[in-house]
Coordinates of C-alpha atoms and ligand atoms in Angstrom, one line a residue:
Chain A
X1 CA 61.5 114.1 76.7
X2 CA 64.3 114.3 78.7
X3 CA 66.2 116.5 80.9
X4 CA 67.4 120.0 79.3
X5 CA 70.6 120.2 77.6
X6 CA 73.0 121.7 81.1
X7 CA 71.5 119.0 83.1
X8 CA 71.9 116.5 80.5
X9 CA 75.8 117.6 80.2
X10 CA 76.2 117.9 83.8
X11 CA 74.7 114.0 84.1
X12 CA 77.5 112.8 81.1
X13 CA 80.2 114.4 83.6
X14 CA 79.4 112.8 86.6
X15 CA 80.2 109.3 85.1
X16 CA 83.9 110.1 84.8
X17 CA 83.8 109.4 88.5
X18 CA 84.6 105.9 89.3
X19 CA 81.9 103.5 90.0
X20 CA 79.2 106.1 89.2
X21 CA 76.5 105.0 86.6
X22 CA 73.9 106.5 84.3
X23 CA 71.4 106.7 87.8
X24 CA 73.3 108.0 90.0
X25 CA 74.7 110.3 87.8
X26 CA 71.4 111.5 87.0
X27 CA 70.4 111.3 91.4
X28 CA 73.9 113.4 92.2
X29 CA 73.0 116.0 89.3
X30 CA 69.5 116.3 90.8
X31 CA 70.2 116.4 94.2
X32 CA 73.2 118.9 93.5
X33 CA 70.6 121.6 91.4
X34 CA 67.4 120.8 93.6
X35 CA 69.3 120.8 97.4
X36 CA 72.9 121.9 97.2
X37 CA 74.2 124.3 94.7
X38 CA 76.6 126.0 97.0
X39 CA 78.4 122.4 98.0
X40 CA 78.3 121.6 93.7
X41 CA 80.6 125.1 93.4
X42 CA 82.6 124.4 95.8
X43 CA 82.9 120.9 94.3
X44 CA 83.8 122.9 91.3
X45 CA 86.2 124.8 92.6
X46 CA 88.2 122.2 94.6
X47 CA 88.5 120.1 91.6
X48 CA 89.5 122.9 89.2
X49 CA 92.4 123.9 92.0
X50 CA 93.5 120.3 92.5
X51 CA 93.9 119.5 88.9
X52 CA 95.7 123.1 88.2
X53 CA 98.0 122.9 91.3
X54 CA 98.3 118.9 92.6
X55 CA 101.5 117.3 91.1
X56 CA 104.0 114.9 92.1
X57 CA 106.3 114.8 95.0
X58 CA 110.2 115.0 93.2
X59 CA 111.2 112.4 96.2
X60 CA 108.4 110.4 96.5
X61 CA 105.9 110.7 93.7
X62 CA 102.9 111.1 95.3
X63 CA 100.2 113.5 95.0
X64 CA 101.5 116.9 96.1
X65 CA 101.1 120.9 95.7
X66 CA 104.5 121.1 97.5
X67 CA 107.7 119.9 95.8
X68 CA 108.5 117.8 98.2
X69 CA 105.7 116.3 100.4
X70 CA 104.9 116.5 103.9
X71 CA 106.2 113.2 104.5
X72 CA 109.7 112.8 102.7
X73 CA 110.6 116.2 104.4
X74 CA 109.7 114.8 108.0
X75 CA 113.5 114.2 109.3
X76 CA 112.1 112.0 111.9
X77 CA 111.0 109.2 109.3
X78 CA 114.1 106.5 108.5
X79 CA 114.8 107.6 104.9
X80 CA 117.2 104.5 104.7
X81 CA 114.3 102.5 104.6
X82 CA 112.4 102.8 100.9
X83 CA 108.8 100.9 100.2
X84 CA 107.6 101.0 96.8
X85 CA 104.0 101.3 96.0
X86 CA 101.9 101.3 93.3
X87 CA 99.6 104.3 94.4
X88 CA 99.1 106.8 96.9
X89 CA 95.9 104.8 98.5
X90 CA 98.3 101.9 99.4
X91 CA 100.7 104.5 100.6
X92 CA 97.7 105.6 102.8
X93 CA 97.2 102.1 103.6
X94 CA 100.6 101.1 105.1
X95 CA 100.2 104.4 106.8
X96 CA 97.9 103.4 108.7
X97 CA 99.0 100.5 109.6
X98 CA 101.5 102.3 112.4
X99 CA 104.1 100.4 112.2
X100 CA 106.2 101.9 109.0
X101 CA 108.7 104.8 109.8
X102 CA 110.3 104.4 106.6
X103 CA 109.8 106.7 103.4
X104 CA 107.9 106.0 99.8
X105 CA 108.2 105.9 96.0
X106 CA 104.8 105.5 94.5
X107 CA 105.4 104.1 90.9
X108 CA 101.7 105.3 89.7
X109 CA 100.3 102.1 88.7
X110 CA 102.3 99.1 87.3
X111 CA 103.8 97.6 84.1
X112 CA 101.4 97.0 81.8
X113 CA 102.6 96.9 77.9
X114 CA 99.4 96.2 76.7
X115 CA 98.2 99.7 78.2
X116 CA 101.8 101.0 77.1
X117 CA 103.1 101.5 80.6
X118 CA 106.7 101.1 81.0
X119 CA 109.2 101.5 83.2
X120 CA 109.4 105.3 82.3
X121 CA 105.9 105.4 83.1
X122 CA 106.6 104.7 86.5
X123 CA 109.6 106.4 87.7
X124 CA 112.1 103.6 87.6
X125 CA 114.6 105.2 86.7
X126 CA 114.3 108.2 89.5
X127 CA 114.1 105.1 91.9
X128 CA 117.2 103.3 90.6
X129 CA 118.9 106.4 90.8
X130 CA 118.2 106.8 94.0
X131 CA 119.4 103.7 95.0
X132 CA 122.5 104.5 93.6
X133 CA 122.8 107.8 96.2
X134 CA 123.7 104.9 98.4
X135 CA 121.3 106.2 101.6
X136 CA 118.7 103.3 101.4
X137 CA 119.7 100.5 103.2
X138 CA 116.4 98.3 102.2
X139 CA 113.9 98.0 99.5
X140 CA 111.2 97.2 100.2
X141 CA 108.7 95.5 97.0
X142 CA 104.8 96.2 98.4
X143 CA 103.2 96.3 94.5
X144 CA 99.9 94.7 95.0
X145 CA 99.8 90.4 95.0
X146 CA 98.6 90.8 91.4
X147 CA 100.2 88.6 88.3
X148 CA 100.9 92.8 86.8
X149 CA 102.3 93.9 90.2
X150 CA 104.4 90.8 90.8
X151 CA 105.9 91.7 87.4
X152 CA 106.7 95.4 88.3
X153 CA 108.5 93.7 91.5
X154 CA 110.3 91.1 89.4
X155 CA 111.0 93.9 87.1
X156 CA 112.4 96.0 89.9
X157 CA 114.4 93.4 91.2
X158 CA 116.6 92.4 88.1
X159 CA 117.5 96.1 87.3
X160 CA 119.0 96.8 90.7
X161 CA 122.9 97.2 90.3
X162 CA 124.0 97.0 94.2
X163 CA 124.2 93.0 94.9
X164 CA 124.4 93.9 98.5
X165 CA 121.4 95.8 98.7
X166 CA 118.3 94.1 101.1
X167 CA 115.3 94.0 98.8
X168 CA 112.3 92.4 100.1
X169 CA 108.7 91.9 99.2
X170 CA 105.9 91.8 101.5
X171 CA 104.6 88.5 102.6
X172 CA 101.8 86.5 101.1
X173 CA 99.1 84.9 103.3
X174 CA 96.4 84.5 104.4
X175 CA 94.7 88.1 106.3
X176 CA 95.0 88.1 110.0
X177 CA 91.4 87.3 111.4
X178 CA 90.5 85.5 107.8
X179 CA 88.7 82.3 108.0
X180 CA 90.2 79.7 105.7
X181 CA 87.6 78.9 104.1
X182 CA 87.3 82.0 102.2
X183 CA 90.9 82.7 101.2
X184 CA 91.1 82.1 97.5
X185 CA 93.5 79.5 96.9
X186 CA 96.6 81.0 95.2
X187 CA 96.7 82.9 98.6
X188 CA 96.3 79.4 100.6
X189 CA 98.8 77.9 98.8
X190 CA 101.8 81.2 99.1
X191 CA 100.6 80.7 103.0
X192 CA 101.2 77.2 103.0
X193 CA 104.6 77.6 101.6
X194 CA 105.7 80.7 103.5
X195 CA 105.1 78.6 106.6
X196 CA 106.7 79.9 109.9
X197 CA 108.4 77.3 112.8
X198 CA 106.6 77.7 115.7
X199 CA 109.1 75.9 117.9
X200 CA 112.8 76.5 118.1
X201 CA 115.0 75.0 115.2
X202 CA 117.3 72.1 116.9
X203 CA 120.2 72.6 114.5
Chain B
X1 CA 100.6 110.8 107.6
X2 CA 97.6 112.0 105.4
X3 CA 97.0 113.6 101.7
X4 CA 98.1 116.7 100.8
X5 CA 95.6 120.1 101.8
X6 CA 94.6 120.3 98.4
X7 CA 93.9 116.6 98.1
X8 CA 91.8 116.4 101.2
X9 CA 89.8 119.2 100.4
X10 CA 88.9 117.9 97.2
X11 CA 87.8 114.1 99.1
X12 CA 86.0 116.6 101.5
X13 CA 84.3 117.8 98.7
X14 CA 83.3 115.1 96.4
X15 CA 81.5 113.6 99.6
X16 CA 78.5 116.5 99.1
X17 CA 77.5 113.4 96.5
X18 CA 74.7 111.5 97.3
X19 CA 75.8 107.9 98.2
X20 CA 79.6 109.2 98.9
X21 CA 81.1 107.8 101.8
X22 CA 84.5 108.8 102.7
X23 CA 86.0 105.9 101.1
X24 CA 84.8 106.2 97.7
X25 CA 85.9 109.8 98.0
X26 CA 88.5 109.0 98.2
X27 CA 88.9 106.7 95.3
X28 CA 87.0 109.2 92.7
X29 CA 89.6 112.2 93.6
X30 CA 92.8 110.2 93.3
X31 CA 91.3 108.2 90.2
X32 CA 90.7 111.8 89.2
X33 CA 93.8 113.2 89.9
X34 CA 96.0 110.3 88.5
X35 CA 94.2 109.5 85.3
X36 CA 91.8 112.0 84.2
X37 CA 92.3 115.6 84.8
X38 CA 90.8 116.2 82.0
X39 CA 87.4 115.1 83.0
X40 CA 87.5 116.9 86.4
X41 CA 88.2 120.2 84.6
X42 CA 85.2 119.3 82.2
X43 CA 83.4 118.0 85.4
X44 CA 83.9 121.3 87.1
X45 CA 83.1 123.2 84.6
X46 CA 79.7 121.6 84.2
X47 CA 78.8 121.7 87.8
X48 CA 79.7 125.7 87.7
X49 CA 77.6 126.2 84.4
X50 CA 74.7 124.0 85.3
X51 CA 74.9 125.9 88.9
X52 CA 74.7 129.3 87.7
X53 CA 72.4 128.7 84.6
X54 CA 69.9 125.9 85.2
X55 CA 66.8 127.6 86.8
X56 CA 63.3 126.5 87.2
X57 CA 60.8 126.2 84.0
X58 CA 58.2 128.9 84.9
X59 CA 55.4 127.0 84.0
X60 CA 55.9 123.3 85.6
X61 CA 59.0 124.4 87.5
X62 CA 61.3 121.5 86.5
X63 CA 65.0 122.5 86.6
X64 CA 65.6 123.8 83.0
X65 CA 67.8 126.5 81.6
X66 CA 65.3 128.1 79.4
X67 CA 62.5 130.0 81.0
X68 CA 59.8 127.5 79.6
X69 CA 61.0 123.8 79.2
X70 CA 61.2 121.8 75.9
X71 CA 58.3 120.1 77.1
X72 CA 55.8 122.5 78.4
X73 CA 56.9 124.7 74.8
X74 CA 55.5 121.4 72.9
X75 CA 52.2 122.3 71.3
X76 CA 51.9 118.4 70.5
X77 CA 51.3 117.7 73.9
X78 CA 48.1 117.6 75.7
X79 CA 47.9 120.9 77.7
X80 CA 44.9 120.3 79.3
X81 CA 45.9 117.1 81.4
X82 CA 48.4 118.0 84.0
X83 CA 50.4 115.5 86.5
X84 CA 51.8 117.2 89.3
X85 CA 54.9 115.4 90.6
X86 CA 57.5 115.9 93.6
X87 CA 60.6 116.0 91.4
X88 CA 62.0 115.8 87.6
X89 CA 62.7 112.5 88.4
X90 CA 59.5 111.3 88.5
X91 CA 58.8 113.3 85.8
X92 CA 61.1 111.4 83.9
X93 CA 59.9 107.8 84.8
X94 CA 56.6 108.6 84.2
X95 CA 58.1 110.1 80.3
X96 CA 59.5 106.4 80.6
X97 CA 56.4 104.8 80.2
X98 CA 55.9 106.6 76.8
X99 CA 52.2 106.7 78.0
X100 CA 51.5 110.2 79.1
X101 CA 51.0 113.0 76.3
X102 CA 49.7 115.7 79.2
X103 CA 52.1 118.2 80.9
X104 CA 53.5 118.3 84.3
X105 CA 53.9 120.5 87.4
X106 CA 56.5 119.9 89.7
X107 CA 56.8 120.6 93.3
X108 CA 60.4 119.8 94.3
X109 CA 59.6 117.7 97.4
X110 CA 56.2 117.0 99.9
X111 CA 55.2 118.9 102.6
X112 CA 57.2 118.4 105.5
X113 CA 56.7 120.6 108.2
X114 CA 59.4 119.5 110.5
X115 CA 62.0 120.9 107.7
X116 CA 60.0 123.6 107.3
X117 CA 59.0 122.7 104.1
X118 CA 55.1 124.3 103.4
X119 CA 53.0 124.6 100.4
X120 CA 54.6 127.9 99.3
X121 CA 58.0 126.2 98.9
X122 CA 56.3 123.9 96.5
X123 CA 54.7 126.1 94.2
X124 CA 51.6 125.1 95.6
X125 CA 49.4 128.7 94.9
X126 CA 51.3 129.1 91.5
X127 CA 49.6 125.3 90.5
X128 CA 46.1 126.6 92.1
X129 CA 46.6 130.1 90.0
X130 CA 46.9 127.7 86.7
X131 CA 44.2 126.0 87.6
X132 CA 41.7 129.2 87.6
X133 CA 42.8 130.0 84.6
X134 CA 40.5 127.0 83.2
X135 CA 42.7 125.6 80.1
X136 CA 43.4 122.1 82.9
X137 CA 40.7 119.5 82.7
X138 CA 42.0 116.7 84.8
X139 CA 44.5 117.0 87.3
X140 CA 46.6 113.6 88.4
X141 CA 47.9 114.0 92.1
X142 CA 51.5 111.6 91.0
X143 CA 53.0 112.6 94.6
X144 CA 54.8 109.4 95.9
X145 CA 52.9 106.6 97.9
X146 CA 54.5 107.6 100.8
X147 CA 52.9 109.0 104.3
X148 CA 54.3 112.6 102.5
X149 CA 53.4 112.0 99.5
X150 CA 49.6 111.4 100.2
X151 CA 49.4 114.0 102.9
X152 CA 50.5 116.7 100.2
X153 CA 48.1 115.2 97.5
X154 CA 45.5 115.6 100.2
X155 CA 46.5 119.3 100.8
X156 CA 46.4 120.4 97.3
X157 CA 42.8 118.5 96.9
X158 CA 41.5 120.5 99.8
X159 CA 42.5 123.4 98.1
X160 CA 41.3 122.9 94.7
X161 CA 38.2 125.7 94.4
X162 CA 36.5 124.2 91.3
X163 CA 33.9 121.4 92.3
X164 CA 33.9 120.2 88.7
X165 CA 37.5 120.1 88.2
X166 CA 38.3 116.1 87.3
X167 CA 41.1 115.3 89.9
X168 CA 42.5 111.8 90.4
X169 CA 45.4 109.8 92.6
X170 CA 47.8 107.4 90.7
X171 CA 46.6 104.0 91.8
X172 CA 48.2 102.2 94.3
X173 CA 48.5 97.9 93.8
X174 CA 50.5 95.0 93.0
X175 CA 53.6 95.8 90.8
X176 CA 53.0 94.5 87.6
X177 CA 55.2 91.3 87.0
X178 CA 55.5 91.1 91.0
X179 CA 55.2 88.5 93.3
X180 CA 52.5 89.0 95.9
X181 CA 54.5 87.1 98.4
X182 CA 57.2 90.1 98.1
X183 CA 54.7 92.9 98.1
X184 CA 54.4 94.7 101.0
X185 CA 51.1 94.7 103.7
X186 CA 50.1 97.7 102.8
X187 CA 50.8 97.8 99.2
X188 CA 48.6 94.9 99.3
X189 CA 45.5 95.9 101.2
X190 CA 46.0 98.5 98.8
X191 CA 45.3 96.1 95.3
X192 CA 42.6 94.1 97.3
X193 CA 40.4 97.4 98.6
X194 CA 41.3 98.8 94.5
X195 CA 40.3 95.6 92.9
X196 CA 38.2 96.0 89.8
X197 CA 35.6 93.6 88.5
X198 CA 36.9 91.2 85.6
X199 CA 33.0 90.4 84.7
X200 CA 30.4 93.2 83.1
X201 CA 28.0 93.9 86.6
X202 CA 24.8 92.7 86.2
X203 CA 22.7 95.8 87.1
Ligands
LIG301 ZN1 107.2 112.7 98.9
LIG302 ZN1 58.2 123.2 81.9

C-alpha cells in the first residue's frame, strides 16, 4: 500500500524544494490536504505568477517583475558605488547590514566550468560594460570567501580595462563577536595577515 | 531595501509549510526562482490538482482521489479486521510493518474539544454505522499514545453497542531495540504493568 497516485505526485513535487526530504515531503503534502487547502492554492498560485512574471533587473540583475528594480531606480542610493554579488540573498544580506548606499550587480552564482558556468553565465559582460559608462567610481568584489567565488573575483579583476578604477574585495576575518576557537583556520590565518595597527604609525 | 512584491508574496506563501520558518522561505523561493522554474510550475500544478481532486475514501476516509481507496477495493485483504487510526500517516507506518492484512478507518485527528474538534468531525457515527452492519470482527483502537489519543479510543469504546464485538488497544511498552534508560516514566510503567509471563502458569 501506499498513498494514491495525486498524493503520491504531489509528495515527488515537494522535494524540488531545497532541504526537503522524502518525510517531510510526505508531512507538508499531508498537512496541506488534511488542514489547509486554501493556503496550498494560494501556494499554487503565487508560485505559478512568480515563475511567469519574476525576471531579472536590466541594471542590476536581481529578481524583479519590474524592469528595473525598486532599488537601482531609488536616486537617493550612490550609483557610483557598485558591489557585486553572487545572489540576491547576499544582496539581502549587505542590506541589512545599514551601512551600504551603494547599488548592485548580482552575477547569479559564480564561475564554475565544471557545471558549464561562464562568464556569460553571469553577466560579465553587462558589468564590464557598465564600467565602461564611466559613472562607478568603485568596485566593489563581495563573491562569497569560497575557493569558486574568489575565482569569479580574480576573474573580475583581470578583465577590467580602467587601471584607475578602485576595485576592492571585502575583508577576510574572523566574525565580529566570534570566539577564536571556532573560526576554521583559513579564516584565522587571512585575519592574522589582514592585521590592523592599533596605534599610530611613527613614520 | 527588500524583494520584489511578487517575490515576497511567494516567501509569504511557501511559509504555509510545516517546518517553514521565514528563512528557509526564503531560500526554497529564490532557489526556485533561480534554478528551477520548471519544478515550481510542476510543483504548483500538483498542489492545485491534488487540491481540487484528492477527496476522502468513503469507506476508511483516507485522502484518496477515487471514491474507494486501492486498499479498501483489495479483496485480498482481511475485511473483517479493522484498525482505526488518526491520520494516513499512521496508516502508512503501520503498512510499514508489512504485518497487518485488515483494513483501516481513519479519523483525521483526536478529539479535542478546545479546537472544536468532536466525534462527528472524525467520522466517528460513520465507523459505529460499519460496525452494525456486522462484516467487522475485531476492532484495534491504533489512536496515538497520547492524553488525545487515548481519550478518543475511550470515546469510541463507550460507544460501541455490541457486547461481543472483539475490541483491543495497540500496546503500549518498551520500544523494541530501546534502551530502558531512554524510555520515558510512563512509557515504562506502561511495559512493567503490560508485562507478560515468559514461563507456562502453573494452574
Ligand atoms: Zn536592479
Ligand atoms: Zn479506503
Amino acid at each position: 500500500m501506499s498513498f494514491s497516485p495525486l498524493l503520491q505526485q504531489l509528495i515527488q513535487a515537494l522535494r524540488c524544494l531545497p532541504g526537503v526530504g522524502p518525510k517531510s515531503a510526505q508531512r507538508m503534502a499531508l498537512h496541506l490536504l488534511e488542514r489547509d487547502r486554501q493556503a496550498a492554492l494560494s501556494l499554487a498560485q503565487s508560485l505559478q505568477e512568480a515563475c511567469e512574471r519574476v525576471g531579472q533587473c536590466q541594471s542590476c540583475r536581481t529578481l524583479s517583475e519590474e524592469p528595473i528594480c525598486a532599488l537601482c531606480a531609488d536616486e537617493q542610493r550612490d550609483h557610483s558605488l557598485l558591489c557585486v554579488l553572487e545572489s540576491p540573498v547576499d544582496m539581502l544580506a549587505v542590506e541589512q547590514t545599514g551601512g551600504y548606499q551603494g547599488v548592485y550587480f548580482v552575477l547569479g552564482g559564480h564561475l564554475s566550468p565544471i557545471d558549464g558556468i561562464g562568464p556569460e553565465d553571469l553577466g560579465i559582460r553587462q558589468l564590464l560594460q557598465r564600467l565602461q559608462q564611466g559613472e562607478i567610481r568603485e568596485l566593489i568584489l563581495a563573491t562569497n570567501p569560497t575557493v569558486e567565488g574568489e575565482a569569479t573575483a580574480h576573474y573580475i579583476l583581470e578583465q577590467i580595462e580602467d587601471p584607475h578604477l578602485k576595485v576592492s574585495r571585502i575583508a577576510h576575518g574572523v566574525p565580529v563577536g566570534g570566539e577564536l576557537e571556532f573560526v576554521d583556520g583559513g579564516t584565522l590565518a587571512h585575519a592574522l595577515a589582514g592585521r590592523r595597527s592599533l596605534r599610530k604609525e611613527i613614520s
